[in-house]
Amino acid sequence: MINITFPDGAKKEFSKGTTALDISKSISEGLAKKVLAAQINGDVWDVTRPIVSDTALKLLTWEDGEGKNTFWHSSAHLMAEAIEVLFPAVKFWVGPPVENGFYYDVDLGDKKLTDDDLRKIEVKMVELAKKNNDYIRKEISKSEAEDYFKEKGDEYKLDLLQGLEDGAITFYTQGSFTDLCRGPHIPHTGFIKAIKLTNIAGAYWKGDEHNKQLTRIYGVTFPAQKLLDEYLLMLEEAKKRDHRKLGKELSIFTMDDDVGPGLALWLPNGTVIIEELEKLAKETETAQGYKRVVTPHIAKENLYLTSGHLPYYQDSMYPPMELEGVNYYLKAMNCPHHHKIFAAEPKSYKDLPLRLAEYGTCYRYEQSGELFGLMRVRCLHMNDAHIYCTKEQFAQEFRSVNDMYIKYFKIFGIDKYVMRLSLHDPAKLGQKYVDEPELWIETEMMVREVMREADIPFIEVQDEGAFYGPKIDVQIWSTIGREFTLATNQVDFAQGRRFKLEYTNQNNDTETPLIIHRAPLGTHERFIGFLLEHYAGKFPVWLAPVQVKILPISDKFIDYSKSILERLKKLDIRAEIDDRSEKIGKKIRDTELMRVPYMLVVGEKEVSENKVSVRRQGKGDMGSRPVDEFIHEVLIEAKERLG
Ligand SMILES: [Zn+2]
Ligand SMILES: [Zn+2]
C-alpha cells in the first residue's frame, strides 16, 4: 500500500500502482470525468500513470492553470494529427500551450495555409476528437526514437532528440499521430468539445531569423461549447474596449514619435483620472499613517550597485549619462531612493513602522517590439511605498497592505482577483535568490499566516519569489473576464542589509528593519489601461474627466446654463456647456460618445421652473428635477466614489 496526501492535508491508503484516475473515481465518477491531469509531488503527470510511492496528490481540472495547460497542449497534438491527415508531408517542430490556447510550429514545404485550410483542419480535429482516442505514453530508447523520426524524415524532431538524454525519452500517441513529448496529456481526445483555430503566423525556427521560416498555427479549445462561445464574445467585447482605441476616442493619452516610443503623453482628460487616483491613494495612505516623500528621477551608478540593480537589472534600464566624470542612471525603481531617506537620520524602534510613499516616476527599457499601448511602456508612474518595520510589526503591516488592496477592489468593482504567494526554490539559493535559507522560510511562513488569518484566498507558487524575498502577486479580472497582473506586495529582508539600514531596539542594540514594497494601484499607465477596458470608457462620476455636460436647447438658454455651470464649478464638479449651434439630438449623441456620466438638458420649461432635465449615461432620460437636488446627488456620488 502507499499513502496519498491530498491538498487539504487528508491522507488515504491506496494500493501500489494505483493511478490518479483510479483515485478520482474512488471519490466520485463526476470528478473522474473532469480530471485532466494530476500533480504528483509537484510534477504534473498523466492521470493514467501508475503511482508507486507515497505521494502528495492534487487532481487538476479545467479550473487549474496546469489543468488548462495540459488540455491546450494535448489539443496541439490533436491539431498536429489533423494537419498530418490533411497534409501528409508536414514536419513538426514544437507545440506548446500559451496564455489563451496553444500553437504548433510546422513546416509545410511550399504550401501556404489559407483561412479555408484552417477551417478544414478544425473540422478534421472535431472528427478526430470524437473518436475518444487515448493519449498513450511510451518510454523509448534514444536510438529507437531516432530511427522513428529518420524514417519519417522529420529533421526537426531529430534536432530536438539531440538535446535529450537516453532513458528520459517518451513518445505519446493518439489515433494515428505519434509525437516526441515529455507530456503530460489529458486522458483522451473526447475531452476536447469545442475548437477554434484563431491565427496563422510566420515563426523562424528556434526564433533565429537566419533559419527557415515555419508556419505557426494558433488555436484555442474548450471542454464545452458554451465556454468557447463565451470566450469569442469576450474577445469581441475586448476589441471594442481596447484601451488604445478608447484612449484616443476619449482624449485620455497620446504617443508621439518625436517624444519617443513607450512614453505616454497624458492629455487633460487622462490627467484628471491620474489626479483622482492619486487623491484616493493619498487619502488612503495618510489615514494609514504613511508619510509622503519626493525623490529625483536620476541617481549615481553607485546607488544601483548597492541595490544590486546593476548589473543584474541593467538590461531593463536606460543607458547611463555621464556628468562630471560620474555615470548617472534614470531610476527604474524608487526603492533605493527611499532607503536613502530612511538612512538620512538615525532611527530608533520608536520611529517604526516608517511608511514612505511616493507616486514615483520610473523609466524602464522595454524592447520596442514589446511595447504595447499603456500596458508596456518606458516611463511609468508608480503607486509606490516602502514600509520599514520590525519583525514583530511585520504581520500587522502586511495585513494592512492586503486590506488596502481589498478596499481598492471594492471601489473599482473588481470582483474577481487571485493572490499568488510566490516562494523561493531552495536549490537556487545564492543564484536566483539571496542565500539566506532561514530567513526565506521564516518570512514565507509569516506571509502565509497573515494570508490565512485574513482569510484571503491565495495560491502558492514555487520558484517565483523576488530576489530578496517572497511576494504576493495580484491578478485581477476586468468585467469582461480578461486577466491583468496588477502589482506585487513584497517582503524584503536583503535590501536593508545591503544599504546598512539600522535602528536601535529597546535594548540599545542595532537591528536591520524588514522592508515591505507595495504598489496596490500599480502604475498609472497599466491601471488606467485596465480601467478603460473595465469600464468600457464609462468612468464612474468620481473618475470621469467631465462629470456633467450642460446642453442648452438653443442660444436663448446659454445664460441660464452658465449660472448652473458656475454653481457646479464652485463645488469642484467638472462641468462644461455645449454652446454649439447644433440640434439638441446631436449634442446628446456627441456627449454620449464621450461617455460623460450626466447630461443636463436646458430649455424653456427648465428655465421657468428652475430645473434641469437629467440624462444619465447608459440609462437615458431620468426626468427633470430642481437644480439643487441634482447638485446634491452628483456631489454624493462623486464624494463617495460610487461605482
Ligand atoms: Zn505533448
Ligand atoms: Zn520597492
XYZ file of C-alpha atoms in Angstrom, residues 161-570:
410
model
C 16.181 14.471 -29.766
C 19.837 15.533 -29.840
C 19.318 17.560 -26.682
C 17.622 14.704 -24.794
C 19.215 12.065 -22.638
C 18.677 8.381 -23.270
C 16.369 6.929 -20.643
C 14.294 10.101 -20.280
C 12.588 9.989 -23.680
C 8.885 9.414 -24.146
C 6.538 9.175 -27.111
C 2.851 9.951 -26.950
C 0.415 8.513 -29.460
C -3.216 9.354 -30.031
C -5.009 7.901 -33.060
C -2.577 7.838 -35.985
C -0.243 10.518 -34.612
C 2.911 9.976 -32.578
C 4.929 12.798 -31.081
C 8.136 13.113 -29.169
C 6.908 14.630 -25.914
C 7.588 14.764 -22.229
C 3.862 15.089 -21.510
C 1.620 15.145 -19.662
C -1.641 14.941 -21.582
C -5.324 14.618 -20.882
C -6.708 11.045 -20.826
C -8.343 11.079 -24.269
C -9.358 13.384 -27.125
C -13.047 13.194 -26.174
C -12.468 15.852 -23.525
C -11.976 18.415 -26.320
C -15.510 19.551 -27.121
C -15.050 22.935 -28.798
C -12.300 24.005 -31.176
C -11.356 27.284 -32.816
C -8.195 27.862 -34.841
C -7.505 31.531 -34.477
C -4.441 32.606 -36.409
C -1.613 31.748 -38.804
C 1.765 33.455 -38.410
C 5.336 33.018 -39.579
C 7.914 31.948 -36.989
C 11.611 31.401 -37.589
C 12.878 28.018 -36.479
C 14.307 28.452 -32.951
C 13.426 32.161 -33.176
C 16.506 32.833 -35.337
C 15.883 34.955 -38.434
C 18.711 33.174 -40.301
C 16.755 29.949 -40.038
C 13.888 28.734 -42.140
C 10.506 30.306 -41.503
C 7.947 27.844 -40.203
C 4.169 28.237 -40.077
C 2.771 28.840 -36.595
C -0.863 27.844 -36.244
C -2.727 29.160 -33.192
C -5.845 27.645 -31.731
C -7.938 27.515 -28.629
C -10.106 24.674 -27.320
C -12.572 24.138 -24.501
C -14.242 21.267 -22.661
C -17.675 22.723 -23.543
C -19.125 24.666 -26.472
C -20.568 27.238 -24.060
C -17.072 28.169 -22.885
C -15.894 28.762 -26.444
C -18.939 30.933 -27.170
C -18.227 32.988 -24.056
C -14.583 33.308 -25.000
C -15.352 34.559 -28.513
C -17.847 37.041 -27.102
C -15.233 38.263 -24.640
C -12.715 38.754 -27.478
C -15.238 40.766 -29.443
C -16.012 42.897 -26.405
C -12.300 43.322 -25.655
C -11.785 44.684 -29.176
C -14.463 47.326 -28.564
C -12.892 48.155 -25.214
C -9.301 48.228 -26.466
C -7.609 50.836 -24.259
C -5.633 52.232 -27.203
C -8.814 52.837 -29.181
C -10.746 54.281 -26.213
C -7.724 56.286 -25.081
C -7.788 58.093 -28.410
C -11.577 58.479 -28.685
C -11.846 59.896 -25.163
C -8.678 62.033 -25.412
C -7.002 60.245 -22.489
C -3.434 59.860 -23.762
C -1.326 60.026 -26.879
C 2.074 58.843 -28.073
C 4.304 60.980 -30.249
C 7.210 59.777 -32.338
C 9.243 62.864 -31.513
C 8.863 62.192 -27.800
C 9.657 58.530 -28.223
C 8.072 55.082 -28.184
C 6.598 53.905 -24.902
C 6.494 57.437 -23.471
C 2.833 58.310 -22.958
C 1.686 61.923 -23.035
C -1.301 62.370 -20.753
C -3.933 64.699 -22.211
C -6.077 66.868 -19.877
C -8.784 64.164 -19.656
C -6.252 61.494 -18.712
C -4.624 63.820 -16.230
C -7.938 64.258 -14.409
C -8.064 60.477 -13.919
C -4.450 60.431 -12.741
C -5.140 63.154 -10.203
C -8.267 61.441 -8.890
C -6.344 58.170 -8.460
C -3.574 59.982 -6.622
C -6.123 61.714 -4.413
C -7.601 58.336 -3.493
C -4.144 56.900 -2.800
C -3.059 59.875 -0.715
C -6.244 59.887 1.375
C -5.990 56.153 1.987
C -2.282 56.222 2.769
C -2.498 59.260 5.043
C -5.266 57.559 7.009
C -2.944 54.575 7.482
C -0.032 56.648 8.721
C 2.068 56.869 5.572
C 4.380 59.841 5.042
C 4.955 61.304 1.605
C 8.370 61.905 0.087
C 9.705 63.241 -3.204
C 12.844 61.911 -4.908
C 14.770 62.784 -8.091
C 14.429 60.830 -11.342
C 18.135 60.032 -11.579
C 20.910 58.784 -9.353
C 24.569 57.898 -9.479
C 25.681 54.482 -10.612
C 26.881 53.670 -7.124
C 23.366 53.692 -5.702
C 22.300 50.972 -8.121
C 25.443 48.956 -7.473
C 24.496 48.970 -3.790
C 20.909 47.976 -4.560
C 22.031 45.276 -6.983
C 20.029 46.705 -9.876
C 23.433 46.980 -11.537
C 24.484 44.722 -13.070
C 21.510 42.320 -12.622
C 18.810 44.637 -13.909
C 20.957 46.668 -16.318
C 19.236 45.361 -19.467
C 15.981 46.913 -18.253
C 17.499 50.312 -17.516
C 18.171 53.256 -19.804
C 21.872 53.609 -20.626
C 23.825 55.897 -18.302
C 24.622 59.552 -18.904
C 27.992 60.865 -17.853
C 28.228 64.012 -15.804
C 31.402 65.369 -14.156
C 33.087 62.020 -14.725
C 30.312 60.060 -12.992
C 27.666 57.817 -14.546
C 24.044 58.648 -13.729
C 21.078 56.387 -14.394
C 17.382 57.106 -14.772
C 15.686 55.317 -11.901
C 13.986 52.050 -12.736
C 12.633 51.704 -9.185
C 12.063 54.046 -6.303
C 13.325 51.758 -3.540
C 16.995 52.850 -3.380
C 15.991 56.494 -3.049
C 13.553 55.672 -0.253
C 16.181 53.592 1.560
C 18.459 56.650 1.498
C 15.674 58.704 3.068
C 15.367 56.092 5.816
C 19.133 56.286 6.368
C 19.267 60.087 6.350
C 18.543 60.355 10.072
C 19.217 57.908 12.926
C 16.239 55.699 13.750
C 15.053 54.026 16.900
C 12.337 51.421 17.376
C 10.016 54.311 18.216
C 10.270 55.550 14.610
C 8.990 52.231 13.248
C 6.983 51.334 11.339
C 8.052 54.044 8.927
C 5.931 54.127 5.781
C 7.327 56.242 2.940
C 5.041 56.844 -0.038
C 5.542 58.476 -3.407
C 3.870 58.376 -6.790
C 7.318 57.794 -8.246
C 8.238 58.167 -11.911
C 10.367 55.289 -13.171
C 11.994 54.579 -16.515
C 12.482 51.114 -17.887
C 13.949 49.984 -21.113
C 11.438 47.691 -22.789
C 12.386 46.490 -26.264
C 10.441 48.316 -28.951
C 8.790 45.058 -30.058
C 7.479 44.567 -26.515
C 5.864 47.991 -26.161
C 2.072 47.869 -26.077
C -0.163 50.908 -25.563
C -0.230 51.774 -21.864
C 0.381 48.179 -20.817
C 4.075 48.128 -21.637
C 5.752 51.499 -21.560
C 9.138 53.038 -20.892
C 8.035 55.722 -18.448
C 5.736 54.763 -15.599
C 4.194 56.391 -12.557
C 4.053 54.009 -9.666
C 1.767 53.963 -6.626
C 4.834 53.137 -4.592
C 5.630 52.921 -0.903
C 8.128 51.198 1.342
C 7.341 50.153 4.867
C 10.261 49.727 7.263
C 9.283 47.672 10.289
C 10.427 45.257 12.962
C 9.743 41.532 12.713
C 7.072 41.898 15.394
C 5.304 44.604 13.400
C 5.502 42.736 10.120
C 2.257 40.735 10.270
C 0.161 43.785 11.109
C 1.777 45.867 8.359
C 1.455 43.177 5.727
C -2.188 42.669 6.670
C -2.917 46.405 6.332
C -1.412 46.396 2.868
C -3.638 43.481 1.875
C -6.635 45.289 3.326
C -5.754 48.255 1.163
C -5.835 46.086 -1.966
C -9.261 44.753 -0.996
C -10.556 48.260 -0.270
C -9.467 49.382 -3.742
C -11.011 46.315 -5.394
C -14.360 47.255 -3.828
C -14.134 50.852 -5.042
C -13.347 49.778 -8.608
C -15.829 46.908 -8.701
C -13.113 44.290 -9.189
C -14.991 41.154 -8.129
C -12.547 38.547 -9.288
C -8.957 38.512 -8.108
C -6.352 35.995 -7.056
C -3.375 36.497 -4.820
C -0.398 34.303 -5.595
C 2.202 33.734 -2.928
C 5.475 33.340 -4.818
C 8.102 31.348 -2.929
C 11.800 30.616 -3.393
C 13.402 27.396 -4.593
C 15.996 26.108 -2.093
C 18.034 24.659 -4.982
C 18.569 28.158 -6.373
C 19.782 29.912 -3.225
C 22.786 32.061 -3.984
C 21.831 32.372 -7.658
C 18.254 33.406 -8.214
C 17.624 34.034 -4.524
C 19.541 35.685 -1.688
C 21.385 32.941 0.174
C 19.527 33.178 3.485
C 17.713 29.839 3.827
C 16.339 30.515 7.321
C 15.080 33.995 6.539
C 13.310 32.651 3.465
C 11.474 30.016 5.454
C 10.678 32.434 8.252
C 9.284 35.214 6.028
C 7.360 32.768 3.850
C 5.741 31.397 6.988
C 4.880 34.895 8.190
C 3.234 35.826 4.887
C 1.342 32.537 4.713
C -0.003 33.048 8.228
C -1.127 36.595 7.518
C -2.996 35.452 4.411
C -4.653 32.575 6.274
C -5.656 34.702 9.228
C -7.130 37.369 6.985
C -8.994 34.631 5.121
C -7.791 35.904 1.758
C -7.938 33.279 -0.990
C -4.439 32.640 -2.333
C -2.397 30.072 -4.164
C 1.248 29.202 -3.625
C 3.731 29.114 -6.471
C 7.217 27.657 -6.129
C 10.274 29.360 -7.562
C 8.698 32.712 -8.417
C 9.781 34.804 -5.454
C 11.685 38.076 -5.850
C 15.463 38.046 -5.489
C 15.229 39.413 -1.946
C 12.117 37.787 -0.506
C 8.703 36.188 -1.014
C 5.980 38.225 -2.676
C 2.282 38.305 -3.332
C 1.402 38.788 -6.992
C -2.066 40.098 -7.564
C -4.101 39.123 -10.580
C -7.349 40.860 -11.346
C -10.059 40.320 -13.933
C -11.891 43.066 -15.809
C -15.689 42.990 -16.107
C -15.381 41.112 -19.404
C -13.246 38.433 -17.811
C -9.798 39.368 -19.065
C -6.908 38.831 -16.714
C -4.414 41.538 -15.728
C -1.399 41.358 -13.474
C -1.803 44.296 -11.160
C 1.007 44.707 -8.708
C 3.016 42.944 -6.082
C 3.292 43.135 -2.356
C 6.821 42.076 -1.478
C 8.765 41.224 1.622
C 12.418 42.166 1.570
C 14.958 41.024 4.112
C 18.030 41.701 1.951
C 17.961 45.328 0.790
C 18.017 46.616 4.354
C 21.375 44.946 4.873
C 22.798 45.969 1.506
C 22.011 49.583 2.395
C 23.145 49.115 6.014
C 19.778 50.383 7.255
C 19.618 50.295 11.026
C 17.550 51.215 14.019
C 18.258 50.841 17.716
C 15.943 48.465 19.542
C 14.679 48.613 23.148
C 17.982 47.150 24.397
C 20.003 49.762 22.528
C 21.259 47.194 20.015
C 21.242 47.925 16.302
C 18.965 45.898 14.079
C 18.060 45.862 10.392
C 14.410 46.537 9.578
C 12.289 44.352 7.304
C 11.031 46.187 4.247
C 7.684 45.802 2.514
C 7.465 47.035 -1.085
C 3.917 47.631 -2.208
C 2.033 49.303 -5.079
C -1.661 48.357 -4.855
C -2.710 50.621 -7.724
C 0.270 49.524 -9.800
C 1.287 52.184 -12.273
C -0.989 54.860 -13.706
C -0.217 53.527 -17.148
C -1.267 49.939 -16.566
C -4.095 50.726 -14.170
C -5.765 53.312 -16.397
C -5.291 50.934 -19.344
C -7.130 48.332 -17.253
C -9.843 50.796 -16.154
C -10.530 51.854 -19.757
C -11.356 48.237 -20.604
C -13.054 47.518 -17.281
C -15.471 50.452 -17.587
C -15.541 50.492 -21.408
C -14.615 54.163 -21.038
C -17.762 54.847 -18.965
C -15.950 56.021 -15.866
C -17.880 56.427 -12.635
C -18.630 60.046 -11.776
C -15.647 60.493 -9.449
C -13.178 59.480 -12.178
C -14.918 60.928 -15.238
C -12.857 63.694 -16.868
C -16.067 65.659 -17.496
C -18.764 64.803 -14.977
C -21.618 66.971 -16.171
C -22.342 68.408 -19.614
C -24.959 71.144 -19.878
C -26.832 71.105 -23.158
C -28.908 74.249 -23.879
C -31.612 73.548 -26.468
C -30.851 76.916 -28.104
C -28.676 80.006 -27.579
C -31.531 81.595 -25.602
C -30.715 79.314 -22.653
C -26.959 79.834 -22.521
C -27.134 82.367 -19.681
C -29.174 80.001 -17.519
C -26.711 77.223 -18.406
C -23.814 79.430 -17.352
C -25.409 80.111 -13.979
C -25.626 76.339 -13.351
C -22.058 75.888 -14.583
C -20.784 78.448 -12.073
C -22.518 76.690 -9.196
C -21.102 73.297 -10.221
C -17.596 74.685 -10.608
C -17.678 76.236 -7.152
